[in-house]
Amino acid sequence: MALSREQIAMRVAQELQDGYYVNLGIGIPTLVANYVPQGMEVMLQSENGLLGMGQFPTEDELDADMINAGKQTVTATTGASIFDSAESFAMIRGGHVDLTVLGAFEVDVNGNIASYMIPGKLIKGMGGAMDLVAGADNIIVTMTHASKHGDSKLLPECTLPLTGKGCIKKVLTDLAFIEIKEGKFHLLERAPGVSVEEIVKLTSGEMVVPEHVPEMQF
Amino acid sequence: MAGFDKVVSSYEEAMAGLEDNMTVIAGGFGLCGIPENLIAEIKRKGTKDLTVVSNNCGVDDFGLGVLLPDRQIKKIVASYVGENAEFERQMMSGELEVELTPQGTLAEKMRAGGAGIPAFFTATGYGTPVAEGKEEREFDGRKYIMEESIKGDFAIVKAWKADRYGNLVFRKTARNFNPMAATAGKITVVEVEEIVEPGELDPDQIHTPGIYVDRLIQGTFEKRIEQRTIRTADNS
């Protein structure tokens, strides 16, 4: 069975470490915050200028001056800090954020990522995504393995305009956990009940498949 | 006005001298921390063909979006746009020029503009459409592109509190682009929720020193929320 959105978030959460500063993109990555392992301390960075993003406010706590990068009203955790946008991106660009999780349309064997623009459709902009992929060493891309029509999103070469070049090393799809190195995809884990053959069929870029591919554990 | 007193008495005075074809840098992220009354004054004045530099362009009836129906904006430099129908229509028809700029690069362009740095190198956007036509350089084996800084004829800024000398304090995430915008205007106009006397703000707690501020006005703010998300008290 392909992973649900929640299961993708749960698997990403297993990559968290105590004391990590983490930036979570909009969509599935946001859900990772719900699965931080018990007893582990993680601080969420929101690129509009908040380190230590908390949960949504109650009606009483609601404050128009307190939002996250998705423009949702939020609270700050104990020990949070607030700063301007240049400071926020100094953190990101300077490689100080330990883990970045974001979505994508396509990823290729050279670690290129396309995530912000489909030519001919309305172009809304890259927001902070280009800075995030250029600045972070540890990035996990979350996306579905293939489109609804069965077209692979793991490609020999991205077809859409790039968000970043050669910057992605790990991809978690609804079918597989994949590492990118030396110009190839490497299959690390498969979703429970999903066969290696199924993953190979839906991966159009070259993929190295070890003899034993473990199932993800939840 | 006398000495270091930056306070002006009306929004008309605050935006005096703004002319067609000028560049305006605006603080704010989404609808958070936007100089909403200064934007409304630009609409009232009817100034046209402006180049606006701001992370976003507001919504249909609030924020910078109100400048769209009368075609007051010729070009926008932003990282994320299209939250309103009129923006989409003008962009698709080519009436409005849109220069998409990565968010961190946009913040740094403003910061550099205000700090007297004409350009800088960043890895952000290397190998993407953003790099087209820009100089590339390699440092320590990594590729970077050159980005030029931005200055505005005007900068419009929203802060929380100020003293009459223009020393500014921002509140929570309404700070965002405002401190950089404040440094990058030939004329920087700031609107605040409260103006106090010099000496009432702790010098150690000033976010933006008054040297960057030319005009200051106290306003009342709607502070519209774009994505109202709440939890119930027992669902934590």
CSV table of N, CA, C and O in Angstrom, one decimal, chain A residues 17-87:
chain,number,residue,atom,x,y,z
A,17,GLN,N,16.3,14.5,14.9
A,17,GLN,CA,17.2,14.3,16.0
A,17,GLN,C,17.0,15.3,17.1
A,17,GLN,O,16.6,16.4,16.8
A,18,ASP,N,17.2,14.9,18.3
A,18,ASP,CA,17.1,15.8,19.5
A,18,ASP,C,18.0,17.0,19.3
A,18,ASP,O,19.1,16.9,18.9
A,19,GLY,N,17.4,18.2,19.4
A,19,GLY,CA,18.1,19.5,19.3
A,19,GLY,C,18.2,20.0,17.8
A,19,GLY,O,18.9,21.0,17.6
A,20,TYR,N,17.4,19.4,16.9
A,20,TYR,CA,17.4,19.9,15.5
A,20,TYR,C,16.6,21.2,15.4
A,20,TYR,O,15.5,21.3,15.9
A,21,TYR,N,17.1,22.1,14.6
A,21,TYR,CA,16.4,23.2,14.0
A,21,TYR,C,15.9,22.8,12.7
A,21,TYR,O,16.7,22.4,11.8
A,22,VAL,N,14.6,22.9,12.4
A,22,VAL,CA,13.9,22.3,11.2
A,22,VAL,C,13.0,23.3,10.5
A,22,VAL,O,12.3,24.0,11.2
A,23,ASN,N,13.1,23.3,9.2
A,23,ASN,CA,12.2,24.1,8.4
A,23,ASN,C,11.3,23.2,7.7
A,23,ASN,O,11.7,22.3,6.9
A,24,LEU,N,10.0,23.3,7.9
A,24,LEU,CA,9.0,22.5,7.2
A,24,LEU,C,8.2,23.3,6.2
A,24,LEU,O,7.6,24.3,6.5
A,25,GLY,N,8.2,22.8,4.9
A,25,GLY,CA,7.4,23.5,3.9
A,25,GLY,C,5.9,23.3,4.0
A,25,GLY,O,5.5,22.6,4.9
A,26,ILE,N,5.2,23.9,3.1
A,26,ILE,CA,3.7,23.8,3.1
A,26,ILE,C,3.3,22.5,2.6
A,26,ILE,O,3.9,21.9,1.8
A,27,GLY,N,2.1,22.0,3.2
A,27,GLY,CA,1.6,20.7,2.7
A,27,GLY,C,2.0,19.5,3.6
A,27,GLY,O,2.0,19.7,4.8
A,28,ILE,N,2.4,18.4,3.0
A,28,ILE,CA,2.8,17.2,3.8
A,28,ILE,C,3.9,17.6,4.8
A,28,ILE,O,3.8,17.2,6.0
A,29,PRO,N,4.9,18.3,4.4
A,29,PRO,CA,6.0,18.6,5.4
A,29,PRO,C,5.5,19.2,6.7
A,29,PRO,O,6.0,18.9,7.8
A,30,THR,N,4.4,20.1,6.6
A,30,THR,CA,3.9,20.7,7.8
A,30,THR,C,3.4,19.6,8.8
A,30,THR,O,3.5,19.8,10.0
A,31,LEU,N,2.9,18.5,8.3
A,31,LEU,CA,2.4,17.4,9.2
A,31,LEU,C,3.5,16.8,10.0
A,31,LEU,O,3.2,16.1,11.0
A,32,VAL,N,4.7,16.9,9.6
A,32,VAL,CA,5.8,16.3,10.3
A,32,VAL,C,5.8,16.7,11.8
A,32,VAL,O,6.2,16.0,12.7
A,33,ALA,N,5.4,18.0,12.0
A,33,ALA,CA,5.4,18.5,13.4
A,33,ALA,C,4.5,17.7,14.3
A,33,ALA,O,4.7,17.7,15.5
A,34,ASN,N,3.5,17.0,13.8
A,34,ASN,CA,2.6,16.2,14.6
A,34,ASN,C,3.3,14.9,15.1
A,34,ASN,O,2.7,14.2,15.9
A,35,TYR,N,4.4,14.5,14.5
A,35,TYR,CA,5.0,13.2,14.8
A,35,TYR,C,6.4,13.3,15.4
A,35,TYR,O,7.2,12.4,15.3
A,36,VAL,N,6.7,14.4,16.0
A,36,VAL,CA,8.0,14.5,16.7
A,36,VAL,C,8.0,13.5,17.8
A,36,VAL,O,7.1,13.4,18.7
A,37,PRO,N,9.1,12.6,17.8
A,37,PRO,CA,9.1,11.5,18.9
A,37,PRO,C,9.0,12.1,20.3
A,37,PRO,O,9.6,13.1,20.6
A,38,GLN,N,8.3,11.3,21.2
A,38,GLN,CA,8.2,11.7,22.6
A,38,GLN,C,9.6,11.9,23.2
A,38,GLN,O,10.5,11.2,23.0
A,39,GLY,N,9.7,13.0,24.0
A,39,GLY,CA,11.0,13.3,24.7
A,39,GLY,C,12.0,14.0,23.9
A,39,GLY,O,13.1,14.3,24.4
A,40,MET,N,11.7,14.2,22.6
A,40,MET,CA,12.7,14.8,21.7
A,40,MET,C,12.4,16.3,21.6
A,40,MET,O,11.2,16.7,21.5
A,41,GLU,N,13.4,17.1,21.6
A,41,GLU,CA,13.2,18.6,21.4
A,41,GLU,C,13.6,19.0,20.0
A,41,GLU,O,14.8,18.8,19.6
A,42,VAL,N,12.7,19.6,19.3
A,42,VAL,CA,12.9,20.1,17.9
A,42,VAL,C,12.4,21.5,17.8
A,42,VAL,O,11.3,21.8,18.4
A,43,MET,N,13.1,22.4,17.2
A,43,MET,CA,12.6,23.8,17.1
A,43,MET,C,12.3,24.0,15.6
A,43,MET,O,13.1,23.8,14.7
A,44,LEU,N,11.1,24.5,15.3
A,44,LEU,CA,10.7,24.8,13.9
A,44,LEU,C,11.0,26.2,13.5
A,44,LEU,O,10.6,27.1,14.2
A,45,GLN,N,11.6,26.3,12.4
A,45,GLN,CA,11.9,27.6,11.8
A,45,GLN,C,10.9,28.0,10.8
A,45,GLN,O,10.6,27.2,9.9
A,46,SER,N,10.3,29.2,10.9
A,46,SER,CA,9.4,29.6,9.8
A,46,SER,C,10.0,30.8,9.2
A,46,SER,O,10.4,31.8,9.9
A,47,GLU,N,10.2,30.8,7.9
A,47,GLU,CA,11.1,31.7,7.2
A,47,GLU,C,10.7,33.2,7.2
A,47,GLU,O,11.5,34.1,6.8
A,48,ASN,N,9.5,33.5,7.6
A,48,ASN,CA,9.1,34.9,7.7
A,48,ASN,C,9.7,35.5,8.9
A,48,ASN,O,9.6,36.7,9.1
A,49,GLY,N,10.3,34.7,9.8
A,49,GLY,CA,11.1,35.3,10.9
A,49,GLY,C,10.8,34.8,12.3
A,49,GLY,O,10.7,35.6,13.2
A,50,LEU,N,10.6,33.5,12.4
A,50,LEU,CA,10.2,32.9,13.7
A,50,LEU,C,11.0,31.6,13.9
A,50,LEU,O,10.9,30.7,13.0
A,51,LEU,N,11.7,31.5,14.9
A,51,LEU,CA,12.4,30.2,15.3
A,51,LEU,C,11.8,29.8,16.6
A,51,LEU,O,11.9,30.4,17.6
A,52,GLY,N,11.1,28.6,16.6
A,52,GLY,CA,10.3,28.1,17.7
A,52,GLY,C,8.8,28.3,17.5
A,52,GLY,O,8.1,28.9,18.3
A,53,MET,N,8.4,27.8,16.3
A,53,MET,CA,6.9,28.0,16.0
A,53,MET,C,6.1,27.0,16.8
A,53,MET,O,6.5,25.8,16.9
A,54,GLY,N,5.1,27.4,17.4
A,54,GLY,CA,4.2,26.6,18.2
A,54,GLY,C,2.9,26.2,17.5
A,54,GLY,O,2.8,26.4,16.3
A,55,GLN,N,2.0,25.7,18.2
A,55,GLN,CA,0.7,25.3,17.6
A,55,GLN,C,-0.2,26.5,17.3
A,55,GLN,O,0.2,27.6,17.5
A,56,PHE,N,-1.3,26.2,16.6
A,56,PHE,CA,-2.2,27.2,16.3
A,56,PHE,C,-2.7,27.8,17.6
A,56,PHE,O,-2.8,27.2,18.6
A,57,PRO,N,-3.1,29.1,17.5
A,57,PRO,CA,-3.6,29.8,18.8
A,57,PRO,C,-5.0,29.4,19.1
A,57,PRO,O,-5.7,28.9,18.2
A,58,THR,N,-5.4,29.5,20.4
A,58,THR,CA,-6.8,29.4,20.7
A,58,THR,C,-7.4,30.8,20.3
A,58,THR,O,-6.7,31.7,19.9
A,59,GLU,N,-8.7,30.8,20.4
A,59,GLU,CA,-9.5,32.0,20.0
A,59,GLU,C,-8.9,33.2,20.8
A,59,GLU,O,-8.7,34.3,20.3
A,60,ASP,N,-8.6,33.0,22.1
A,60,ASP,CA,-8.1,34.0,23.0
A,60,ASP,C,-6.7,34.5,22.6
A,60,ASP,O,-6.3,35.6,22.8
A,61,GLU,N,-5.9,33.5,22.1
A,61,GLU,CA,-4.5,33.8,21.8
A,61,GLU,C,-4.3,34.4,20.4
A,61,GLU,O,-3.2,34.9,20.1
A,62,LEU,N,-5.3,34.4,19.6
A,62,LEU,CA,-5.2,34.8,18.2
A,62,LEU,C,-4.6,36.2,18.1
A,62,LEU,O,-5.0,37.1,18.7
A,63,ASP,N,-3.6,36.3,17.2
A,63,ASP,CA,-2.9,37.6,17.1
A,63,ASP,C,-2.5,37.8,15.6
A,63,ASP,O,-1.7,37.0,15.1
A,64,ALA,N,-3.0,38.9,15.0
A,64,ALA,CA,-2.7,39.1,13.6
A,64,ALA,C,-1.2,39.3,13.3
A,64,ALA,O,-0.7,39.1,12.2
A,65,ASP,N,-0.4,39.7,14.3
A,65,ASP,CA,1.0,39.9,14.2
A,65,ASP,C,1.8,38.6,14.3
A,65,ASP,O,3.0,38.7,14.4
A,66,MET,N,1.1,37.5,14.4
A,66,MET,CA,1.8,36.3,14.7
A,66,MET,C,1.4,35.2,13.7
A,66,MET,O,0.5,34.5,13.9
A,67,ILE,N,2.2,35.1,12.6
A,67,ILE,CA,1.9,34.2,11.6
A,67,ILE,C,3.1,33.3,11.2
A,67,ILE,O,4.2,33.7,11.5
A,68,ASN,N,2.8,32.2,10.4
A,68,ASN,CA,4.0,31.4,9.9
A,68,ASN,C,4.1,31.7,8.4
A,68,ASN,O,3.4,32.6,7.9
A,69,ALA,N,5.1,31.0,7.8
A,69,ALA,CA,5.4,31.3,6.4
A,69,ALA,C,4.2,30.9,5.4
A,69,ALA,O,4.2,31.4,4.3
A,70,GLY,N,3.3,30.1,6.0
A,70,GLY,CA,2.1,29.8,5.2
A,70,GLY,C,1.0,30.8,5.4
A,70,GLY,O,-0.2,30.6,5.0
A,71,LYS,N,1.3,31.9,6.2
A,71,LYS,CA,0.4,33.0,6.5
A,71,LYS,C,-0.7,32.5,7.5
A,71,LYS,O,-1.8,33.2,7.6
A,72,GLN,N,-0.5,31.4,8.1
A,72,GLN,CA,-1.5,30.9,9.2
A,72,GLN,C,-1.1,31.5,10.5
A,72,GLN,O,0.1,31.7,10.8
A,73,THR,N,-2.2,31.8,11.3
A,73,THR,CA,-1.9,32.3,12.6
A,73,THR,C,-1.3,31.2,13.5
A,73,THR,O,-1.7,30.1,13.4
A,74,VAL,N,-0.2,31.5,14.2
A,74,VAL,CA,0.4,30.5,15.1
A,74,VAL,C,0.8,31.1,16.4
A,74,VAL,O,0.6,32.3,16.6
A,75,THR,N,1.4,30.3,17.3
A,75,THR,CA,2.0,30.8,18.5
A,75,THR,C,3.5,30.5,18.5
A,75,THR,O,4.0,29.9,17.6
A,76,ALA,N,4.1,31.1,19.5
A,76,ALA,CA,5.6,30.8,19.7
A,76,ALA,C,5.8,29.8,20.8
A,76,ALA,O,5.0,29.9,21.8
A,77,THR,N,6.8,29.0,20.7
A,77,THR,CA,7.0,28.1,21.8
A,77,THR,C,7.9,28.8,22.9
A,77,THR,O,8.4,29.8,22.6
A,78,THR,N,8.0,28.1,24.1
A,78,THR,CA,9.0,28.7,25.1
A,78,THR,C,10.4,28.6,24.5
A,78,THR,O,10.8,27.6,23.9
A,79,GLY,N,11.1,29.7,24.6
A,79,GLY,CA,12.4,29.7,24.1
A,79,GLY,C,12.5,30.1,22.6
A,79,GLY,O,13.6,30.0,22.0
A,80,ALA,N,11.4,30.6,22.1
A,80,ALA,CA,11.4,31.1,20.6
A,80,ALA,C,12.1,32.4,20.5
A,80,ALA,O,12.3,33.1,21.4
A,81,SER,N,12.5,32.7,19.2
A,81,SER,CA,13.0,34.0,18.9
A,81,SER,C,12.3,34.5,17.6
A,81,SER,O,11.9,33.7,16.8
A,82,ILE,N,12.3,35.8,17.5
A,82,ILE,CA,11.6,36.5,16.3
A,82,ILE,C,12.6,37.5,15.7
A,82,ILE,O,13.3,38.2,16.5
A,83,PHE,N,12.7,37.5,14.4
A,83,PHE,CA,13.7,38.3,13.8
A,83,PHE,C,13.2,38.8,12.4
A,83,PHE,O,12.1,38.4,12.0
A,84,ASP,N,14.0,39.6,11.7
A,84,ASP,CA,13.6,40.1,10.4
A,84,ASP,C,13.9,39.0,9.3
A,84,ASP,O,14.6,38.0,9.5
A,85,SER,N,13.4,39.3,8.1
A,85,SER,CA,13.6,38.4,7.0
A,85,SER,C,15.0,38.2,6.5
A,85,SER,O,15.4,37.1,6.1
A,86,ALA,N,15.9,39.2,6.6
A,86,ALA,CA,17.3,39.1,6.2
A,86,ALA,C,18.0,38.1,7.2
A,86,ALA,O,18.7,37.3,6.8
A,87,GLU,N,17.7,38.3,8.5
A,87,GLU,CA,18.3,37.4,9.5
A,87,GLU,C,17.8,36.0,9.3
A,87,GLU,O,18.5,35.0,9.4
